[in-house]
Rosetta silent file (secondary structure, phi, psi, omega in degrees, C-alpha in Angstrom):
SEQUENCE: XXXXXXXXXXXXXXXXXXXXXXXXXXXXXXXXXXXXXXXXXXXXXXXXXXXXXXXXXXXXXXXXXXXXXXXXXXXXXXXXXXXXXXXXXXXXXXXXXXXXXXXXXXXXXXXXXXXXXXXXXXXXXXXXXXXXXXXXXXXXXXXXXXXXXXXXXXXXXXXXXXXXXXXXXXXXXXXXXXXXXXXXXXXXXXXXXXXXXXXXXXXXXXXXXXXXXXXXXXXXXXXXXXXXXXXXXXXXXXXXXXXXXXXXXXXXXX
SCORE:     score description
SCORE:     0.000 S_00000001
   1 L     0.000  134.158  163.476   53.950  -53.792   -1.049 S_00000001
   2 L   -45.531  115.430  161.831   53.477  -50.458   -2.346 S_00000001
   3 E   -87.754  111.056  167.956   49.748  -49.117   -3.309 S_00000001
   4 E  -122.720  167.758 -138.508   50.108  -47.084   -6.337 S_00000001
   5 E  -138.769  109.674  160.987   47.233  -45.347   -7.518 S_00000001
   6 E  -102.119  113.353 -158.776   47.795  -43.656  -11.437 S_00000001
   7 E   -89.233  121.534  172.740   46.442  -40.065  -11.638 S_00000001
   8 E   -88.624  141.137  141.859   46.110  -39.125  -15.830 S_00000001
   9 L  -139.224  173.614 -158.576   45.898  -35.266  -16.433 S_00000001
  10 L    33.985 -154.069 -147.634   46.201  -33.228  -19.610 S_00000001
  11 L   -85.646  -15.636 -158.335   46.242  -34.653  -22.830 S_00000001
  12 L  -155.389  -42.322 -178.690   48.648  -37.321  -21.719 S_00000001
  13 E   -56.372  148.699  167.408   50.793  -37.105  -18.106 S_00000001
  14 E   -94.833  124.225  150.688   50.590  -39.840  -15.530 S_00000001
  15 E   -81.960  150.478  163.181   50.683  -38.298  -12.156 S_00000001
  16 E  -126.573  141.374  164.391   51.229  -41.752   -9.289 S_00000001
  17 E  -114.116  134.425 -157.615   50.555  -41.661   -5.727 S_00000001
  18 E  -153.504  100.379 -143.815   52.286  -43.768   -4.298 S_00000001
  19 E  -114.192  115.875  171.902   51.330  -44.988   -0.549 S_00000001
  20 E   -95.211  108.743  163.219   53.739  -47.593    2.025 S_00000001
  21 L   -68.075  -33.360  173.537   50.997  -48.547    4.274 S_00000001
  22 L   -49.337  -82.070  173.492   53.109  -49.822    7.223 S_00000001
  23 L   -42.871  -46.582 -161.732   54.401  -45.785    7.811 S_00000001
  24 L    72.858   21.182  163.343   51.231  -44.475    6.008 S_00000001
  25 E   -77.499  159.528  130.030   53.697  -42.366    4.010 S_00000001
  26 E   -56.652  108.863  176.543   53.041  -40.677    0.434 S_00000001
  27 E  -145.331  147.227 -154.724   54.556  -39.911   -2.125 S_00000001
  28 E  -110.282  112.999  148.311   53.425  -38.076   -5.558 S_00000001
  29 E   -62.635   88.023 -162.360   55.344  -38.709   -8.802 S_00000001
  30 L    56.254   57.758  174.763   56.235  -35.942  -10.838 S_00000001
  31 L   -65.763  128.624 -161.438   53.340  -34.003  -10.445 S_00000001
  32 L   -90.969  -45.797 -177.188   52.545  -32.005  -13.431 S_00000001
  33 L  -132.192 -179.759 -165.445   49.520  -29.910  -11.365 S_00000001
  34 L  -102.599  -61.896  167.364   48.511  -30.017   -7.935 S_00000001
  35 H   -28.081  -71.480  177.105   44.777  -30.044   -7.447 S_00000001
  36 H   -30.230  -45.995  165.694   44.331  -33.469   -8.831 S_00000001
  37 H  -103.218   -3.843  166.147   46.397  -35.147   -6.680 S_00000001
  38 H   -68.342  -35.787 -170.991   45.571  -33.338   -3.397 S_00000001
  39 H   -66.368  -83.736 -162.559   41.848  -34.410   -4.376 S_00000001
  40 H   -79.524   -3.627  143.263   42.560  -38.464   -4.548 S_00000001
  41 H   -69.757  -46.217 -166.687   45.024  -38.049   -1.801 S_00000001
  42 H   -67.031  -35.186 -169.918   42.526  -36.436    0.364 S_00000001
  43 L   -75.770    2.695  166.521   39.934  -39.046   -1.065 S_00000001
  44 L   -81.331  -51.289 -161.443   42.068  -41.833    0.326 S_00000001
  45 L    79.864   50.697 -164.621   42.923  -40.571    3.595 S_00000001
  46 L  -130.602  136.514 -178.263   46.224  -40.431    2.485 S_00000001
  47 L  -114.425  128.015 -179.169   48.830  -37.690    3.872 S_00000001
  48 E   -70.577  123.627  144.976   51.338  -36.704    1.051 S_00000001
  49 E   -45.528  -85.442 -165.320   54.757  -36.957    2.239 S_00000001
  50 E  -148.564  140.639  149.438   57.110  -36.565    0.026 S_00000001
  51 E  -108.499  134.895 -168.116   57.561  -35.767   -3.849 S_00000001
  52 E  -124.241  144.270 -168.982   59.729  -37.231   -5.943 S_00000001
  53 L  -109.530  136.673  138.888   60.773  -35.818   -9.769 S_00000001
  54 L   -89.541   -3.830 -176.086   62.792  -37.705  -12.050 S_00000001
  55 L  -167.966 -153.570  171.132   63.611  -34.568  -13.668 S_00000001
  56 L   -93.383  -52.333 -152.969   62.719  -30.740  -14.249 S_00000001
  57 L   -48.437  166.011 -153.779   60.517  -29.869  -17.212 S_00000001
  58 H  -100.712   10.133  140.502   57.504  -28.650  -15.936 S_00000001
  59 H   -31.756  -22.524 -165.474   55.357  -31.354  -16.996 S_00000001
  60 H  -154.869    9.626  176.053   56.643  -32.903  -14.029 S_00000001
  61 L  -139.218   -0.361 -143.508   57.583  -30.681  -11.306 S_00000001
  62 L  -100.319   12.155  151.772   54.951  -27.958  -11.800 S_00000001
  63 L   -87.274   10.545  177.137   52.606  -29.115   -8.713 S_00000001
  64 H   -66.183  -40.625  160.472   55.462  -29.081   -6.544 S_00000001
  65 H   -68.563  -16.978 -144.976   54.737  -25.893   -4.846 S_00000001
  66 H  -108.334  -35.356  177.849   51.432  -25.979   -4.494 S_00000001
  67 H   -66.641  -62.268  179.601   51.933  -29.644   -3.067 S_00000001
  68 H   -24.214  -69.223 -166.798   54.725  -28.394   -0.913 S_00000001
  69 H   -60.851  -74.215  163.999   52.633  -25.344    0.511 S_00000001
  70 H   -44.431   -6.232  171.831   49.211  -27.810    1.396 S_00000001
  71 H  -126.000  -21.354 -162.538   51.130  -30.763    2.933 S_00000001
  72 L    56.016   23.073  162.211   54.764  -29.507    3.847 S_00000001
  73 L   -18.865  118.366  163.813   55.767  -32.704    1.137 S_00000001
  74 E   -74.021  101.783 -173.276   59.735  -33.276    1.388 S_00000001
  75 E   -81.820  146.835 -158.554   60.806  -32.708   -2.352 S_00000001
  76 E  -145.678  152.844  178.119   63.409  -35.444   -3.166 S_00000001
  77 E   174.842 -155.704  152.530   65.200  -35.467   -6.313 S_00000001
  78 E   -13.607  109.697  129.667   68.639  -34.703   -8.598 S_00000001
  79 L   -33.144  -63.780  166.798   71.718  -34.139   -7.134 S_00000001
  80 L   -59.084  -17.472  176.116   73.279  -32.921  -10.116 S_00000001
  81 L  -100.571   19.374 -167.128   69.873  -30.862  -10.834 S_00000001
  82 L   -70.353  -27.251 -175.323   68.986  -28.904   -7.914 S_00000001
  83 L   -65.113  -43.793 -178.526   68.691  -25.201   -9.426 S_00000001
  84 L  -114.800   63.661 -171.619   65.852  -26.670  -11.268 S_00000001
  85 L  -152.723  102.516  167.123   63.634  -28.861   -9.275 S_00000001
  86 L   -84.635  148.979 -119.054   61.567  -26.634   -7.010 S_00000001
  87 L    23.111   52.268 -163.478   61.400  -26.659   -3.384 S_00000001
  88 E  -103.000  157.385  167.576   64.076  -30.079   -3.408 S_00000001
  89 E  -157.729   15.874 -158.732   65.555  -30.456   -0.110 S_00000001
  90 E  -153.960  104.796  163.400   66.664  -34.593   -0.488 S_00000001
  91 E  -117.495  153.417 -156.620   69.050  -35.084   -3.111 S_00000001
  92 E  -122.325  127.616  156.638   69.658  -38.327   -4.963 S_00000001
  93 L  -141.648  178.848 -154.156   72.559  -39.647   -7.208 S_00000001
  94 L   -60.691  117.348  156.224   73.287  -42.995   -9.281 S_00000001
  95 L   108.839    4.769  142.231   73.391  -45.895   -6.889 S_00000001
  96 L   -25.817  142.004  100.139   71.760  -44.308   -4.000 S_00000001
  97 E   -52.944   93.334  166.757   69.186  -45.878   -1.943 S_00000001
  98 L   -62.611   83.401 -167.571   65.770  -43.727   -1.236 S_00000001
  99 L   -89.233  115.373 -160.522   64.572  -45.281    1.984 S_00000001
 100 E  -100.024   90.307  148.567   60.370  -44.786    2.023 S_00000001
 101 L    55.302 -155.604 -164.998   58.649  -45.769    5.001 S_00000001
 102 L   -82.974    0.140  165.003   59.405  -49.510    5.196 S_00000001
 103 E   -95.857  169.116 -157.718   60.408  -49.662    1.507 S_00000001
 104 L  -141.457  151.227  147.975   63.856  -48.794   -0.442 S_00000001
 105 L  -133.372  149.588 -163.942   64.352  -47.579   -4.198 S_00000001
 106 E  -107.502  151.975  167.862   67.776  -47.890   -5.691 S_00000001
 107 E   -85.310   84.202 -168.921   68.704  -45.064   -7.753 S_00000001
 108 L  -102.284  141.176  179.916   69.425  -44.827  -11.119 S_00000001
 109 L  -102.513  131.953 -176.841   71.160  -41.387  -13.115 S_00000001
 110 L  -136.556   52.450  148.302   69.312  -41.855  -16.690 S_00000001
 111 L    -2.276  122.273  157.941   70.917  -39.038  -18.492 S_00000001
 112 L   145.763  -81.206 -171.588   69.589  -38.305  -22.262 S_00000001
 113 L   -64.030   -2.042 -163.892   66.045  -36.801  -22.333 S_00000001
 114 L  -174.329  157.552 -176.463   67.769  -34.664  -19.630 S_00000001
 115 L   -95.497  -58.084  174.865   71.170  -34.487  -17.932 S_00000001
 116 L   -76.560   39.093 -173.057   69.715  -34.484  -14.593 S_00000001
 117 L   -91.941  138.397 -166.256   67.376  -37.023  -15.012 S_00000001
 118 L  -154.533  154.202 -168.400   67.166  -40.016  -12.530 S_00000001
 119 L  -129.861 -173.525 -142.643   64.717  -42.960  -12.193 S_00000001
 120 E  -142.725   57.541  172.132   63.158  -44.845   -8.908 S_00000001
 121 E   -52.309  100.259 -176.573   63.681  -48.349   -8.693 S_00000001
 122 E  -118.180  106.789 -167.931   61.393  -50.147   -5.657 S_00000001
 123 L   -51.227  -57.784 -168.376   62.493  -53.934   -6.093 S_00000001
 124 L   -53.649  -38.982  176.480   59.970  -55.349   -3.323 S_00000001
 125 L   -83.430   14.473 -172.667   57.018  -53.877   -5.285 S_00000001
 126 L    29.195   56.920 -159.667   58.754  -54.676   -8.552 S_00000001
 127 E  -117.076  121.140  165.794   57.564  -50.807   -9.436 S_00000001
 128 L  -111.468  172.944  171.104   60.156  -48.323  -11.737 S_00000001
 129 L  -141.895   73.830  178.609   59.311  -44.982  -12.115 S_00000001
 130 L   -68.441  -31.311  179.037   61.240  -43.779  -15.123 S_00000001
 131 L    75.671 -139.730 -176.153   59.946  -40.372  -15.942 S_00000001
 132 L   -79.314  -15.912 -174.597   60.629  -39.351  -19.493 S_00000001
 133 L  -101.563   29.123 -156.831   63.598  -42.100  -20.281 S_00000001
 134 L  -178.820   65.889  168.470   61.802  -45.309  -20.936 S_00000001
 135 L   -71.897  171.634  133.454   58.059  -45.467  -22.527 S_00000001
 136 L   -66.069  127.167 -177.465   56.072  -48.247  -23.483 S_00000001
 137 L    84.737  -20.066 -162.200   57.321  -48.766  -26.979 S_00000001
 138 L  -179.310 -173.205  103.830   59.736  -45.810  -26.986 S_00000001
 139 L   -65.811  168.697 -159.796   61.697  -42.922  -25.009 S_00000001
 140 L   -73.989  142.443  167.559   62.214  -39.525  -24.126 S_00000001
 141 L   -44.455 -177.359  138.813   63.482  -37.007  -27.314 S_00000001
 142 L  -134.244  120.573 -134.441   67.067  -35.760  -26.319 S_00000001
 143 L  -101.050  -67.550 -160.895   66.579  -32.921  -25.231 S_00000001
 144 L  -103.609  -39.051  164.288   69.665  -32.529  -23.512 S_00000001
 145 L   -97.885 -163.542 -158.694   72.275  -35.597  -23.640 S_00000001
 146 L  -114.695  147.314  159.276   73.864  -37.616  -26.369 S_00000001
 147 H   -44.344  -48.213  154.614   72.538  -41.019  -27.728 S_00000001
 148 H     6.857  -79.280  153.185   75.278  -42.266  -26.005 S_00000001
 149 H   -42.854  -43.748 -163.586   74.298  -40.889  -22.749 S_00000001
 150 H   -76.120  -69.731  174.686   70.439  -42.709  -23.516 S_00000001
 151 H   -23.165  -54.579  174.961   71.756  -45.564  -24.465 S_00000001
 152 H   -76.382    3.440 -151.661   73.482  -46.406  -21.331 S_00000001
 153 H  -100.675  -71.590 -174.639   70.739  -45.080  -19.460 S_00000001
 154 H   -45.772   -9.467 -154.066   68.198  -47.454  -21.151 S_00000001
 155 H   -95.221  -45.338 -160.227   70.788  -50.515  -20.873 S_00000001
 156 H   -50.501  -62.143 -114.571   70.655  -49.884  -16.809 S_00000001
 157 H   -93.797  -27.887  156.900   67.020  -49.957  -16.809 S_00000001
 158 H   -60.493  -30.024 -161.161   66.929  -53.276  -19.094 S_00000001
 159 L   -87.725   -1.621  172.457   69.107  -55.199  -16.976 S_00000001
 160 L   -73.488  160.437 -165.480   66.205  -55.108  -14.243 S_00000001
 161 L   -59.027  145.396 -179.240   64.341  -58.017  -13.373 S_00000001
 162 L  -108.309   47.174  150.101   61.689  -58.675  -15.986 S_00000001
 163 L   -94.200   27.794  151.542   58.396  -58.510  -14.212 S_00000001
 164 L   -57.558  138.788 -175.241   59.486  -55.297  -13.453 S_00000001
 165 E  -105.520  152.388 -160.171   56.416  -53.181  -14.102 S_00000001
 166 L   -89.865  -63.264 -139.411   57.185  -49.942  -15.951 S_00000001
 167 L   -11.172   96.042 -176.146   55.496  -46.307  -14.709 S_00000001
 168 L   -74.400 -176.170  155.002   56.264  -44.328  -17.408 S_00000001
 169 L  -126.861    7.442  166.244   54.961  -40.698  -17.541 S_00000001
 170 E  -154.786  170.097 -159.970   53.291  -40.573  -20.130 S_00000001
 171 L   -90.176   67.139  169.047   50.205  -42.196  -22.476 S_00000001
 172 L   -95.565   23.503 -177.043   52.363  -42.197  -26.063 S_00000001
 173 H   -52.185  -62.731 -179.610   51.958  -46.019  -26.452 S_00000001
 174 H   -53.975  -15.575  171.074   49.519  -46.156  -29.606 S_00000001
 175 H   -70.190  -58.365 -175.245   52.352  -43.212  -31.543 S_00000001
 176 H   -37.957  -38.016 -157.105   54.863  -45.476  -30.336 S_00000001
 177 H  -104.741  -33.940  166.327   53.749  -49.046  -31.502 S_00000001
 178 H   -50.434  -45.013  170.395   52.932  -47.022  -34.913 S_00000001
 179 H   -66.532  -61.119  176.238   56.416  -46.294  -35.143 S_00000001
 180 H   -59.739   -4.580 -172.717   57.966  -49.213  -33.921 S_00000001
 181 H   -97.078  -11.125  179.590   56.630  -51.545  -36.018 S_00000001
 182 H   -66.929  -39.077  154.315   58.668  -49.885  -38.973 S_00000001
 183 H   -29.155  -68.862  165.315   61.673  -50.733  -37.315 S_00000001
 184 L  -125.934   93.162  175.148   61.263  -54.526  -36.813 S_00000001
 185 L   -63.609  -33.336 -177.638   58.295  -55.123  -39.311 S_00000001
 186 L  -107.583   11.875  179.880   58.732  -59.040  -38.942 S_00000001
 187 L   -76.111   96.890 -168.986   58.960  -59.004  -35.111 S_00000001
 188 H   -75.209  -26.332  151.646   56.006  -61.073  -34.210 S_00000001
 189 H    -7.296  -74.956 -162.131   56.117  -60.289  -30.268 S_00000001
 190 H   -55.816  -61.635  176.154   56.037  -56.768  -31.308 S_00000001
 191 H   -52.687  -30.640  166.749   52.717  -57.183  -33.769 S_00000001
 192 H   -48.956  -49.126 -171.724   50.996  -59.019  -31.210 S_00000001
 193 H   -72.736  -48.642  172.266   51.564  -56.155  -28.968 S_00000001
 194 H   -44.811  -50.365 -157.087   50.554  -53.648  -31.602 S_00000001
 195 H   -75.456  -43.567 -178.008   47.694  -55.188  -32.005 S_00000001
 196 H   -90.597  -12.849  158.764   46.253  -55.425  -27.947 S_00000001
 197 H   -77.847  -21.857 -173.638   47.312  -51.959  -27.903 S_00000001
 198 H   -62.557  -39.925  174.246   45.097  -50.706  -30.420 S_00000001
 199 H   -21.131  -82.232 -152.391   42.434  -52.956  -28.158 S_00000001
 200 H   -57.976  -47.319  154.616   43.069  -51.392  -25.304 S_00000001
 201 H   -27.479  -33.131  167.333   42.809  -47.947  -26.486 S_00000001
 202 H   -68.155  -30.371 -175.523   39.588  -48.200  -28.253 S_00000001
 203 L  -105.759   32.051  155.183   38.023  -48.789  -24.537 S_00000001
 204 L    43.234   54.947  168.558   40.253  -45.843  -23.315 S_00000001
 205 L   -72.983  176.557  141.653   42.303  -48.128  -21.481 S_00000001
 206 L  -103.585  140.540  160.872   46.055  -47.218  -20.268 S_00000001
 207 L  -101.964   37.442 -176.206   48.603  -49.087  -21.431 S_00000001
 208 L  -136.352  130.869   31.455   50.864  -48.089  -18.695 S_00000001
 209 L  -103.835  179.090  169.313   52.294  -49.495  -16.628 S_00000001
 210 L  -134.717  157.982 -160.021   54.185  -52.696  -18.953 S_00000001
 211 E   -77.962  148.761  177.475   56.147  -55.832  -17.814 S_00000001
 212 H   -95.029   11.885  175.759   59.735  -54.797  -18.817 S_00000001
 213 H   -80.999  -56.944  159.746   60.176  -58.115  -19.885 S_00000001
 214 H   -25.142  -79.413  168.046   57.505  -56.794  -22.974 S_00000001
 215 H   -14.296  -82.733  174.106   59.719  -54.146  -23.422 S_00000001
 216 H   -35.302  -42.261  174.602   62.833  -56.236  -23.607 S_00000001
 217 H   -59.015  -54.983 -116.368   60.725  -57.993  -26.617 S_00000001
 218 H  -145.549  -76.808 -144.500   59.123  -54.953  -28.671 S_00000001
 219 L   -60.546  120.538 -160.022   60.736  -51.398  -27.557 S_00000001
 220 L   -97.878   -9.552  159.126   63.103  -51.241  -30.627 S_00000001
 221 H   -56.583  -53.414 -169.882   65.033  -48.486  -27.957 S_00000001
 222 H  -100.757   59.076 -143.383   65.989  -50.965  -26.029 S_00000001
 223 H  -147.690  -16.403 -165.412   66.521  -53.453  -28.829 S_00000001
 224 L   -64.578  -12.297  176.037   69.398  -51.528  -30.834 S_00000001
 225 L   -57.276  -25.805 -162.700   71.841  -54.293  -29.736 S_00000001
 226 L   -58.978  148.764 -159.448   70.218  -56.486  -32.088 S_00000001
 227 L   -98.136  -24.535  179.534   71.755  -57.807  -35.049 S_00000001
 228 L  -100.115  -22.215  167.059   68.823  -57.805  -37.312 S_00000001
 229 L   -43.263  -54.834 -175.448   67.795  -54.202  -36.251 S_00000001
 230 L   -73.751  -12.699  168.687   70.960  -53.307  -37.499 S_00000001
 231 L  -110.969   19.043  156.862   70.707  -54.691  -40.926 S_00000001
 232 L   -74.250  -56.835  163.331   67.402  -53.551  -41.339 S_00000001
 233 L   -85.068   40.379  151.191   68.717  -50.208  -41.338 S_00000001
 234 L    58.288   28.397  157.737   71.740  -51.217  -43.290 S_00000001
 235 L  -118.498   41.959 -179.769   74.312  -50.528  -40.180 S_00000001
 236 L   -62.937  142.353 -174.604   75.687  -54.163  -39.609 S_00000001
 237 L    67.277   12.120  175.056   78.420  -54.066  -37.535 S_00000001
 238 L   -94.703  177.124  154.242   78.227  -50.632  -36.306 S_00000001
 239 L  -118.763 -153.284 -143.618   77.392  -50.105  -32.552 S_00000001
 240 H   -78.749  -31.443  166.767   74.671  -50.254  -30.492 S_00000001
 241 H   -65.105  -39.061  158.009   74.670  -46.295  -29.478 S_00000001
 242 H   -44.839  -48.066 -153.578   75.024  -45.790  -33.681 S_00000001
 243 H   -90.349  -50.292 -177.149   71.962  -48.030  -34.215 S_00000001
 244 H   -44.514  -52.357 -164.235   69.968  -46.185  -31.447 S_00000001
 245 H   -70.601  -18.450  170.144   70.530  -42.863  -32.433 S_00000001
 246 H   -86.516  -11.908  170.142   69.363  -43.619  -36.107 S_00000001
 247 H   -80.380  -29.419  178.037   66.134  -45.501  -34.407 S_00000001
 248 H   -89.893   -6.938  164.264   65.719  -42.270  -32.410 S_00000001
 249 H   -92.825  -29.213  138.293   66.177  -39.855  -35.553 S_00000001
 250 H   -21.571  -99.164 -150.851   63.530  -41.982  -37.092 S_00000001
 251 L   -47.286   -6.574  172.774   61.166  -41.464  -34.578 S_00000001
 252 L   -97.869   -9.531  170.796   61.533  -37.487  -34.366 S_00000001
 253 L   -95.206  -27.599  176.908   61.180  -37.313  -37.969 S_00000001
 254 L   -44.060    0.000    0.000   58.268  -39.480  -38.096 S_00000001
């Protein structure tokens, strides 16, 4: 099993370290700065390895050199994205396997908050690493792709087992569950959940990572298949990429 360790900095990013003790490899998730995670690597005894991005923005790559330069870290990332992922030297596309020390992540391309966006599936630790396309409660803006594009992205990442645990990249839960409850107002799952987030927040908990099974319940993203979703906003019988993209023009207007 994986030891993952979740580093918060700035108002919101998760950095993860993320350590296969049989090898004693490393590996840092989208590191937004450097210092932070050199610090609770070093405080570990842990030698950084490898970094792995799900995407570009700099939110998420922009300790990569700095990482690079203090460890000689093997940047792993995009195929389709390499001009903007810096120092990459290990490229990844959909359906890949990313073999780690004595552990494997499968490879998903999750197009939508980004074109070159790709997430980190490691089954034995039942761990995702999603980046920007999959919060608790919500998803990445699109930035770059089509609802379309999200949609299918979010549909791979549902179809995963659900004790999958989620590690997101960022702490937007409590915006999220504000939002989401407008959506399905009579979903009691959902209120429940609303409710232990506010909890957890007040004691400056995280509420990441979440069971994707939760998700699968609540996240009204990945929920647009639904039948009642859709006549809440008065689009029965359209489909499921129509009802997402008016749940995700909601939420950018909100």
């Amino acid at each position: 099993m994986l030891e993952i360790v979740q580093i918060p900095v700035w108002d919101d990013n998760y950095i993860y370290l993320v350590h296969e003790p049989n090898s004693k490899k490393t590996a840092v998730v989208d590191p937004a700065e450097a210092k932070p995670v050199l610090e609770e690597a070093k405080k570990r005894g842990w030698q950084i390895t490898h970094i792995l991005n799900t995407h570009h923005h700099f939110d998420h790559v922009g300790g990569n050199e700095d990482i690079q330069k203090a460890t000689g870290a093997i940047v792993v990332g995009a195929a389709n994205d390499t001009r903007r992922i810096p120092g990459i030297s290990v490229t990844l596309s959909d359906g890949d396997e990313f073999e780690f020390g004595q552990s494997k992540a499968k490879i998903f391309e999750t197009p939508g908050h980004t074109t070159g966006h790709i997430a980190y599936w490691f089954e034995d630790s039942q761990a995702l690493f999603c980046g920007d396309t999959l919060f608790a409660l919500g998803c990445g803006r699109l930035f770059e792709g089509s609802p379309e594009q999200m949609w299918e992205s979010l549909s791979k990442l549902r179809n995963l087992p659900a004790e999958t645990n989620v590690y997101c990249a960022h702490e937007y839960t409590s915006a999220n569950a504000d939002f989401a409850i407008t959506i399905e107002p009579q979903n009691d799952d959902l209120k429940k959940r609303v409710e232990k987030i506010k909890q957890m927040r007040d004691l400056d908990m995280p509420t990441v990572p979440s069971k994707l099974k939760e998700e699968v319940k609540t996240n009204p993203f990945l929920r647009a298949d639904d039948v009642n979703i859709a006549a809440f906003l008065k689009l029965d019988g359209e489909d499921a990429a129509t009802v997402f993209a008016e749940i995700r023009r909601r939420k950018d207007n909100f």
